[in-house]
Amino acid sequence: MAAPALETRATPGKVWSRLLLLGPAFVAAIAYVDPGNVAANLTAGANYGYLLVWVLVVANAMAVLVQYQSAKLGLATGMSLPEILGKRLGNKRRRLYWLQAEVVAGATDMAEVIGGAVALNLLFGIPLLAGGVIVGVASMLLLALQSQRGQRSFEYAILVLLGIIAVGFVSGLFVNPPDAGSALGGLVPRFEGTDTILLAASMLGATVMPHAIYLHSALARDRHGFSPDPVIRTKLIRATRTDVVGALLLAGVVNISMLLLAASSLRGIEGTDTIAGAHAAVTSALGPAIGVIFAIGLLASGLASTSVGCYAGATIMGGLLKVRIPLLTRRVITLIPALIVLGAGIEPTLALVLSQVLLSFGIPFALIPLIRLTGKKDVMGLHADSMPLKIAGWTSAVLIVGLNCVLITLTLTGQS
């Protein structure tokens, strides 16, 4: 498939300096530290200690591979993953594919708004429904920055929020460090009943995010454009690999820190199966300052991730349906389901965990087409995946689909 002849935006001597390791990968990385991650990781650590550390390590390794593949696809073809699929699928299949992708993006957005609302409630006592509205308005301001000032300004704003998230969830470990031996023991793959499989699927869905798979191809393409010169493309792809590793390493540290914090400070404490209960326990065990920092990190997570999620939804719709609506209009529409959940009084942490399980089921629909496309020479040219990359990609897909099948089987049969 021939790539569109877009204008080159980079020269060989400027490739590395323009990336600055602060580009599209850091926007995509926000998807890996959203409120859904907080709910899943805190629940896993508080209920099962260090048991599921290995899930986060494996999921983060998969995330590095997947995000590199997505960015490479955008740079090598000049098209996003949804755009390529939109050209290859017939009308009926394209609309059905868009529908499942939109459901996944909606679940993502709901989790992020709920998380931000919970943070505002913890910090200022604002009712959840009102907090959801405030988060929605704040995310509109971030999206307006992207619309008016361009992608680079949006990236800078997201990077600042990512730094706040990191401080918010890592700081508690310095007050009460985890047991090193137990943490290392958590690297041994194992489960303890259906509940741990459910949590593992939730953690996986919160880490290997489907909407980020769709989005990163567009972010990389929009920032750097498409160059007809294979030398320039190769340099950009190599630099992007470093960008992805750096961004996802930071996200992985934050994720693992959440679980370790819960395992070391919240294990066995009543009420820690909710974010509000975990915040109260953190405040009690580590002091009010750490509690406030924790809540601020959660708020930054909600604000940043809901903006990125809305951006991803627009990318999906534009590529698959060839329909583009203003980002701010989309923000208003996608805010409604989260406000309904908040207004109905559904327990926020439960809604967050279940939304991440739904994301886990959506991963194969994004991951399998990505792996197939990046392995095709007629799509990627000389940038097609090597055999080791193909093996790693398909292994990841098999593991994810297999975990979901086990989860469904055990849940339906009532085994534990």
PDB file of N, CA, C and O in Angstrom, residues 118-171:
ATOM      1  N   VAL A 118     -13.122  11.763  41.932  1.00  0.00           N
ATOM      2  CA  VAL A 118     -12.764  11.225  43.252  1.00  0.00           C
ATOM      3  C   VAL A 118     -11.649  12.056  43.877  1.00  0.00           C
ATOM      4  O   VAL A 118     -11.676  12.362  45.079  1.00  0.00           O
ATOM      5  N   ALA A 119     -10.661  12.456  43.074  1.00  0.00           N
ATOM      6  CA  ALA A 119      -9.549  13.269  43.594  1.00  0.00           C
ATOM      7  C   ALA A 119     -10.053  14.610  44.124  1.00  0.00           C
ATOM      8  O   ALA A 119      -9.621  15.064  45.203  1.00  0.00           O
ATOM      9  N   LEU A 120     -10.947  15.263  43.396  1.00  0.00           N
ATOM     10  CA  LEU A 120     -11.491  16.538  43.864  1.00  0.00           C
ATOM     11  C   LEU A 120     -12.290  16.360  45.146  1.00  0.00           C
ATOM     12  O   LEU A 120     -12.267  17.227  46.028  1.00  0.00           O
ATOM     13  N   ASN A 121     -12.983  15.220  45.253  1.00  0.00           N
ATOM     14  CA  ASN A 121     -13.721  14.937  46.476  1.00  0.00           C
ATOM     15  C   ASN A 121     -12.771  14.751  47.656  1.00  0.00           C
ATOM     16  O   ASN A 121     -13.038  15.238  48.768  1.00  0.00           O
ATOM     17  N   LEU A 122     -11.652  14.062  47.421  1.00  0.00           N
ATOM     18  CA  LEU A 122     -10.685  13.825  48.490  1.00  0.00           C
ATOM     19  C   LEU A 122      -9.991  15.121  48.914  1.00  0.00           C
ATOM     20  O   LEU A 122      -9.731  15.346  50.098  1.00  0.00           O
ATOM     21  N   LEU A 123      -9.694  15.973  47.944  1.00  0.00           N
ATOM     22  CA  LEU A 123      -8.947  17.194  48.236  1.00  0.00           C
ATOM     23  C   LEU A 123      -9.825  18.294  48.832  1.00  0.00           C
ATOM     24  O   LEU A 123      -9.420  18.990  49.769  1.00  0.00           O
ATOM     25  N   PHE A 124     -11.032  18.457  48.278  1.00  0.00           N
ATOM     26  CA  PHE A 124     -11.844  19.618  48.625  1.00  0.00           C
ATOM     27  C   PHE A 124     -13.258  19.272  49.085  1.00  0.00           C
ATOM     28  O   PHE A 124     -14.043  20.173  49.382  1.00  0.00           O
ATOM     29  N   GLY A 125     -13.602  17.977  49.129  1.00  0.00           N
ATOM     30  CA  GLY A 125     -14.942  17.590  49.538  1.00  0.00           C
ATOM     31  C   GLY A 125     -16.013  17.899  48.510  1.00  0.00           C
ATOM     32  O   GLY A 125     -17.205  17.924  48.837  1.00  0.00           O
ATOM     33  N   ILE A 126     -15.624  18.111  47.264  1.00  0.00           N
ATOM     34  CA  ILE A 126     -16.582  18.423  46.205  1.00  0.00           C
ATOM     35  C   ILE A 126     -17.383  17.163  45.869  1.00  0.00           C
ATOM     36  O   ILE A 126     -16.796  16.091  45.688  1.00  0.00           O
ATOM     37  N   PRO A 127     -18.706  17.239  45.782  1.00  0.00           N
ATOM     38  CA  PRO A 127     -19.503  16.061  45.406  1.00  0.00           C
ATOM     39  C   PRO A 127     -19.019  15.472  44.080  1.00  0.00           C
ATOM     40  O   PRO A 127     -18.553  16.195  43.197  1.00  0.00           O
ATOM     41  N   LEU A 128     -19.160  14.154  43.948  1.00  0.00           N
ATOM     42  CA  LEU A 128     -18.604  13.465  42.786  1.00  0.00           C
ATOM     43  C   LEU A 128     -19.158  13.984  41.464  1.00  0.00           C
ATOM     44  O   LEU A 128     -18.411  14.166  40.494  1.00  0.00           O
ATOM     45  N   LEU A 129     -20.479  14.219  41.412  1.00  0.00           N
ATOM     46  CA  LEU A 129     -21.072  14.682  40.157  1.00  0.00           C
ATOM     47  C   LEU A 129     -20.521  16.052  39.764  1.00  0.00           C
ATOM     48  O   LEU A 129     -20.145  16.274  38.595  1.00  0.00           O
ATOM     49  N   ALA A 130     -20.447  16.957  40.720  1.00  0.00           N
ATOM     50  CA  ALA A 130     -19.883  18.281  40.439  1.00  0.00           C
ATOM     51  C   ALA A 130     -18.407  18.168  40.062  1.00  0.00           C
ATOM     52  O   ALA A 130     -17.920  18.882  39.174  1.00  0.00           O
ATOM     53  N   GLY A 131     -17.700  17.248  40.730  1.00  0.00           N
ATOM     54  CA  GLY A 131     -16.286  17.035  40.395  1.00  0.00           C
ATOM     55  C   GLY A 131     -16.115  16.547  38.975  1.00  0.00           C
ATOM     56  O   GLY A 131     -15.177  16.949  38.270  1.00  0.00           O
ATOM     57  N   GLY A 132     -17.036  15.667  38.518  1.00  0.00           N
ATOM     58  CA  GLY A 132     -16.968  15.191  37.144  1.00  0.00           C
ATOM     59  C   GLY A 132     -17.132  16.321  36.142  1.00  0.00           C
ATOM     60  O   GLY A 132     -16.445  16.363  35.112  1.00  0.00           O
ATOM     61  N   VAL A 133     -18.033  17.247  36.439  1.00  0.00           N
ATOM     62  CA  VAL A 133     -18.234  18.407  35.564  1.00  0.00           C
ATOM     63  C   VAL A 133     -16.960  19.263  35.524  1.00  0.00           C
ATOM     64  O   VAL A 133     -16.532  19.718  34.456  1.00  0.00           O
ATOM     65  N   ILE A 134     -16.353  19.474  36.694  1.00  0.00           N
ATOM     66  CA  ILE A 134     -15.131  20.290  36.757  1.00  0.00           C
ATOM     67  C   ILE A 134     -14.013  19.640  35.956  1.00  0.00           C
ATOM     68  O   ILE A 134     -13.286  20.317  35.210  1.00  0.00           O
ATOM     69  N   VAL A 135     -13.848  18.322  36.098  1.00  0.00           N
ATOM     70  CA  VAL A 135     -12.822  17.610  35.332  1.00  0.00           C
ATOM     71  C   VAL A 135     -13.080  17.748  33.834  1.00  0.00           C
ATOM     72  O   VAL A 135     -12.165  17.957  33.036  1.00  0.00           O
ATOM     73  N   GLY A 136     -14.355  17.648  33.445  1.00  0.00           N
ATOM     74  CA  GLY A 136     -14.695  17.797  32.031  1.00  0.00           C
ATOM     75  C   GLY A 136     -14.334  19.174  31.503  1.00  0.00           C
ATOM     76  O   GLY A 136     -13.774  19.301  30.406  1.00  0.00           O
ATOM     77  N   VAL A 137     -14.632  20.204  32.270  1.00  0.00           N
ATOM     78  CA  VAL A 137     -14.312  21.574  31.845  1.00  0.00           C
ATOM     79  C   VAL A 137     -12.792  21.769  31.765  1.00  0.00           C
ATOM     80  O   VAL A 137     -12.272  22.367  30.814  1.00  0.00           O
ATOM     81  N   ALA A 138     -12.084  21.258  32.771  1.00  0.00           N
ATOM     82  CA  ALA A 138     -10.626  21.398  32.771  1.00  0.00           C
ATOM     83  C   ALA A 138      -9.996  20.688  31.576  1.00  0.00           C
ATOM     84  O   ALA A 138      -9.048  21.185  30.962  1.00  0.00           O
ATOM     85  N   SER A 139     -10.525  19.513  31.231  1.00  0.00           N
ATOM     86  CA  SER A 139      -9.989  18.795  30.073  1.00  0.00           C
ATOM     87  C   SER A 139     -10.281  19.549  28.779  1.00  0.00           C
ATOM     88  O   SER A 139      -9.500  19.493  27.829  1.00  0.00           O
ATOM     89  N   MET A 140     -11.399  20.262  28.731  1.00  0.00           N
ATOM     90  CA  MET A 140     -11.698  21.088  27.563  1.00  0.00           C
ATOM     91  C   MET A 140     -10.638  22.174  27.383  1.00  0.00           C
ATOM     92  O   MET A 140     -10.247  22.503  26.256  1.00  0.00           O
ATOM     93  N   LEU A 141     -10.171  22.737  28.490  1.00  0.00           N
ATOM     94  CA  LEU A 141      -9.132  23.762  28.411  1.00  0.00           C
ATOM     95  C   LEU A 141      -7.832  23.176  27.854  1.00  0.00           C
ATOM     96  O   LEU A 141      -7.141  23.814  27.054  1.00  0.00           O
ATOM     97  N   LEU A 142      -7.504  21.953  28.275  1.00  0.00           N
ATOM     98  CA  LEU A 142      -6.303  21.301  27.739  1.00  0.00           C
ATOM     99  C   LEU A 142      -6.451  21.022  26.247  1.00  0.00           C
ATOM    100  O   LEU A 142      -5.513  21.213  25.464  1.00  0.00           O
ATOM    101  N   LEU A 143      -7.623  20.579  25.838  1.00  0.00           N
ATOM    102  CA  LEU A 143      -7.853  20.302  24.428  1.00  0.00           C
ATOM    103  C   LEU A 143      -7.870  21.590  23.609  1.00  0.00           C
ATOM    104  O   LEU A 143      -7.434  21.607  22.452  1.00  0.00           O
ATOM    105  N   ALA A 144      -8.354  22.678  24.201  1.00  0.00           N
ATOM    106  CA  ALA A 144      -8.316  23.968  23.515  1.00  0.00           C
ATOM    107  C   ALA A 144      -6.870  24.400  23.278  1.00  0.00           C
ATOM    108  O   ALA A 144      -6.551  25.004  22.248  1.00  0.00           O
ATOM    109  N   LEU A 145      -6.005  24.081  24.227  1.00  0.00           N
ATOM    110  CA  LEU A 145      -4.576  24.385  24.062  1.00  0.00           C
ATOM    111  C   LEU A 145      -4.027  23.659  22.845  1.00  0.00           C
ATOM    112  O   LEU A 145      -3.275  24.226  22.045  1.00  0.00           O
ATOM    113  N   GLN A 146      -4.418  22.384  22.680  1.00  0.00           N
ATOM    114  CA  GLN A 146      -3.954  21.615  21.526  1.00  0.00           C
ATOM    115  C   GLN A 146      -4.512  22.197  20.224  1.00  0.00           C
ATOM    116  O   GLN A 146      -3.809  22.292  19.211  1.00  0.00           O
ATOM    117  N   SER A 147      -5.771  22.604  20.242  1.00  0.00           N
ATOM    118  CA  SER A 147      -6.416  23.102  19.034  1.00  0.00           C
ATOM    119  C   SER A 147      -5.849  24.454  18.606  1.00  0.00           C
ATOM    120  O   SER A 147      -5.691  24.723  17.412  1.00  0.00           O
ATOM    121  N   GLN A 148      -5.525  25.311  19.579  1.00  0.00           N
ATOM    122  CA  GLN A 148      -5.107  26.671  19.260  1.00  0.00           C
ATOM    123  C   GLN A 148      -3.592  26.843  19.192  1.00  0.00           C
ATOM    124  O   GLN A 148      -3.089  27.637  18.392  1.00  0.00           O
ATOM    125  N   ARG A 149      -2.862  26.091  20.030  1.00  0.00           N
ATOM    126  CA  ARG A 149      -1.413  26.295  20.100  1.00  0.00           C
ATOM    127  C   ARG A 149      -0.614  25.165  19.452  1.00  0.00           C
ATOM    128  O   ARG A 149       0.605  25.253  19.352  1.00  0.00           O
ATOM    129  N   GLY A 150      -1.284  24.087  19.070  1.00  0.00           N
ATOM    130  CA  GLY A 150      -0.590  23.003  18.392  1.00  0.00           C
ATOM    131  C   GLY A 150      -0.201  21.869  19.320  1.00  0.00           C
ATOM    132  O   GLY A 150      -0.285  21.962  20.549  1.00  0.00           O
ATOM    133  N   GLN A 151       0.279  20.784  18.696  1.00  0.00           N
ATOM    134  CA  GLN A 151       0.579  19.563  19.443  1.00  0.00           C
ATOM    135  C   GLN A 151       1.712  19.744  20.435  1.00  0.00           C
ATOM    136  O   GLN A 151       1.706  19.175  21.519  1.00  0.00           O
ATOM    137  N   ARG A 152       2.719  20.541  20.074  1.00  0.00           N
ATOM    138  CA  ARG A 152       3.885  20.693  20.949  1.00  0.00           C
ATOM    139  C   ARG A 152       3.496  21.299  22.301  1.00  0.00           C
ATOM    140  O   ARG A 152       3.945  20.842  23.349  1.00  0.00           O
ATOM    141  N   SER A 153       2.645  22.336  22.276  1.00  0.00           N
ATOM    142  CA  SER A 153       2.203  22.953  23.527  1.00  0.00           C
ATOM    143  C   SER A 153       1.400  21.961  24.360  1.00  0.00           C
ATOM    144  O   SER A 153       1.526  21.916  25.594  1.00  0.00           O
ATOM    145  N   PHE A 154       0.574  21.170  23.689  1.00  0.00           N
ATOM    146  CA  PHE A 154      -0.206  20.138  24.382  1.00  0.00           C
ATOM    147  C   PHE A 154       0.733  19.125  25.037  1.00  0.00           C
ATOM    148  O   PHE A 154       0.518  18.710  26.181  1.00  0.00           O
ATOM    149  N   GLU A 155       1.799  18.739  24.321  1.00  0.00           N
ATOM    150  CA  GLU A 155       2.772  17.790  24.874  1.00  0.00           C
ATOM    151  C   GLU A 155       3.442  18.348  26.123  1.00  0.00           C
ATOM    152  O   GLU A 155       3.655  17.629  27.100  1.00  0.00           O
ATOM    153  N   TYR A 156       3.797  19.625  26.104  1.00  0.00           N
ATOM    154  CA  TYR A 156       4.429  20.229  27.278  1.00  0.00           C
ATOM    155  C   TYR A 156       3.488  20.194  28.481  1.00  0.00           C
ATOM    156  O   TYR A 156       3.904  19.896  29.608  1.00  0.00           O
ATOM    157  N   ALA A 157       2.209  20.529  28.256  1.00  0.00           N
ATOM    158  CA  ALA A 157       1.242  20.516  29.352  1.00  0.00           C
ATOM    159  C   ALA A 157       1.083  19.103  29.917  1.00  0.00           C
ATOM    160  O   ALA A 157       1.047  18.910  31.145  1.00  0.00           O
ATOM    161  N   ILE A 158       1.012  18.120  29.032  1.00  0.00           N
ATOM    162  CA  ILE A 158       0.872  16.735  29.474  1.00  0.00           C
ATOM    163  C   ILE A 158       2.114  16.280  30.230  1.00  0.00           C
ATOM    164  O   ILE A 158       2.033  15.552  31.232  1.00  0.00           O
ATOM    165  N   LEU A 159       3.288  16.717  29.779  1.00  0.00           N
ATOM    166  CA  LEU A 159       4.530  16.331  30.445  1.00  0.00           C
ATOM    167  C   LEU A 159       4.573  16.850  31.885  1.00  0.00           C
ATOM    168  O   LEU A 159       5.002  16.144  32.801  1.00  0.00           O
ATOM    169  N   VAL A 160       4.103  18.079  32.088  1.00  0.00           N
ATOM    170  CA  VAL A 160       4.054  18.641  33.443  1.00  0.00           C
ATOM    171  C   VAL A 160       3.132  17.789  34.320  1.00  0.00           C
ATOM    172  O   VAL A 160       3.478  17.444  35.467  1.00  0.00           O
ATOM    173  N   LEU A 161       1.965  17.435  33.792  1.00  0.00           N
ATOM    174  CA  LEU A 161       1.037  16.608  34.553  1.00  0.00           C
ATOM    175  C   LEU A 161       1.620  15.227  34.830  1.00  0.00           C
ATOM    176  O   LEU A 161       1.409  14.661  35.910  1.00  0.00           O
ATOM    177  N   LEU A 162       2.364  14.683  33.868  1.00  0.00           N
ATOM    178  CA  LEU A 162       3.002  13.385  34.079  1.00  0.00           C
ATOM    179  C   LEU A 162       4.002  13.451  35.231  1.00  0.00           C
ATOM    180  O   LEU A 162       4.099  12.519  36.050  1.00  0.00           O
ATOM    181  N   GLY A 163       4.740  14.552  35.322  1.00  0.00           N
ATOM    182  CA  GLY A 163       5.673  14.723  36.437  1.00  0.00           C
ATOM    183  C   GLY A 163       4.953  14.778  37.768  1.00  0.00           C
ATOM    184  O   GLY A 163       5.407  14.194  38.769  1.00  0.00           O
ATOM    185  N   ILE A 164       3.809  15.471  37.806  1.00  0.00           N
ATOM    186  CA  ILE A 164       3.022  15.551  39.042  1.00  0.00           C
ATOM    187  C   ILE A 164       2.505  14.169  39.432  1.00  0.00           C
ATOM    188  O   ILE A 164       2.520  13.787  40.609  1.00  0.00           O
ATOM    189  N   ILE A 165       2.058  13.402  38.441  1.00  0.00           N
ATOM    190  CA  ILE A 165       1.570  12.043  38.702  1.00  0.00           C
ATOM    191  C   ILE A 165       2.677  11.195  39.317  1.00  0.00           C
ATOM    192  O   ILE A 165       2.460  10.461  40.298  1.00  0.00           O
ATOM    193  N   ALA A 166       3.872  11.281  38.740  1.00  0.00           N
ATOM    194  CA  ALA A 166       4.996  10.480  39.231  1.00  0.00           C
ATOM    195  C   ALA A 166       5.304  10.805  40.687  1.00  0.00           C
ATOM    196  O   ALA A 166       5.475   9.909  41.524  1.00  0.00           O
ATOM    197  N   VAL A 167       5.368  12.092  41.008  1.00  0.00           N
ATOM    198  CA  VAL A 167       5.645  12.501  42.392  1.00  0.00           C
ATOM    199  C   VAL A 167       4.524  12.034  43.319  1.00  0.00           C
ATOM    200  O   VAL A 167       4.768  11.526  44.423  1.00  0.00           O
ATOM    201  N   GLY A 168       3.283  12.163  42.852  1.00  0.00           N
ATOM    202  CA  GLY A 168       2.137  11.819  43.689  1.00  0.00           C
ATOM    203  C   GLY A 168       2.111  10.368  44.123  1.00  0.00           C
ATOM    204  O   GLY A 168       1.725  10.055  45.251  1.00  0.00           O
ATOM    205  N   PHE A 169       2.548   9.459  43.233  1.00  0.00           N
ATOM    206  CA  PHE A 169       2.422   8.036  43.551  1.00  0.00           C
ATOM    207  C   PHE A 169       3.729   7.368  43.958  1.00  0.00           C
ATOM    208  O   PHE A 169       3.716   6.231  44.425  1.00  0.00           O
ATOM    209  N   VAL A 170       4.842   8.047  43.780  1.00  0.00           N
ATOM    210  CA  VAL A 170       6.128   7.455  44.174  1.00  0.00           C
ATOM    211  C   VAL A 170       6.559   7.933  45.558  1.00  0.00           C
ATOM    212  O   VAL A 170       7.268   7.228  46.279  1.00  0.00           O
ATOM    213  N   SER A 171       6.117   9.120  45.952  1.00  0.00           N
ATOM    214  CA  SER A 171       6.607   9.738  47.185  1.00  0.00           C
ATOM    215  C   SER A 171       6.361   8.877  48.417  1.00  0.00           C
ATOM    216  O   SER A 171       7.196   8.828  49.331  1.00  0.00           O
TER     217      SER A 171
END
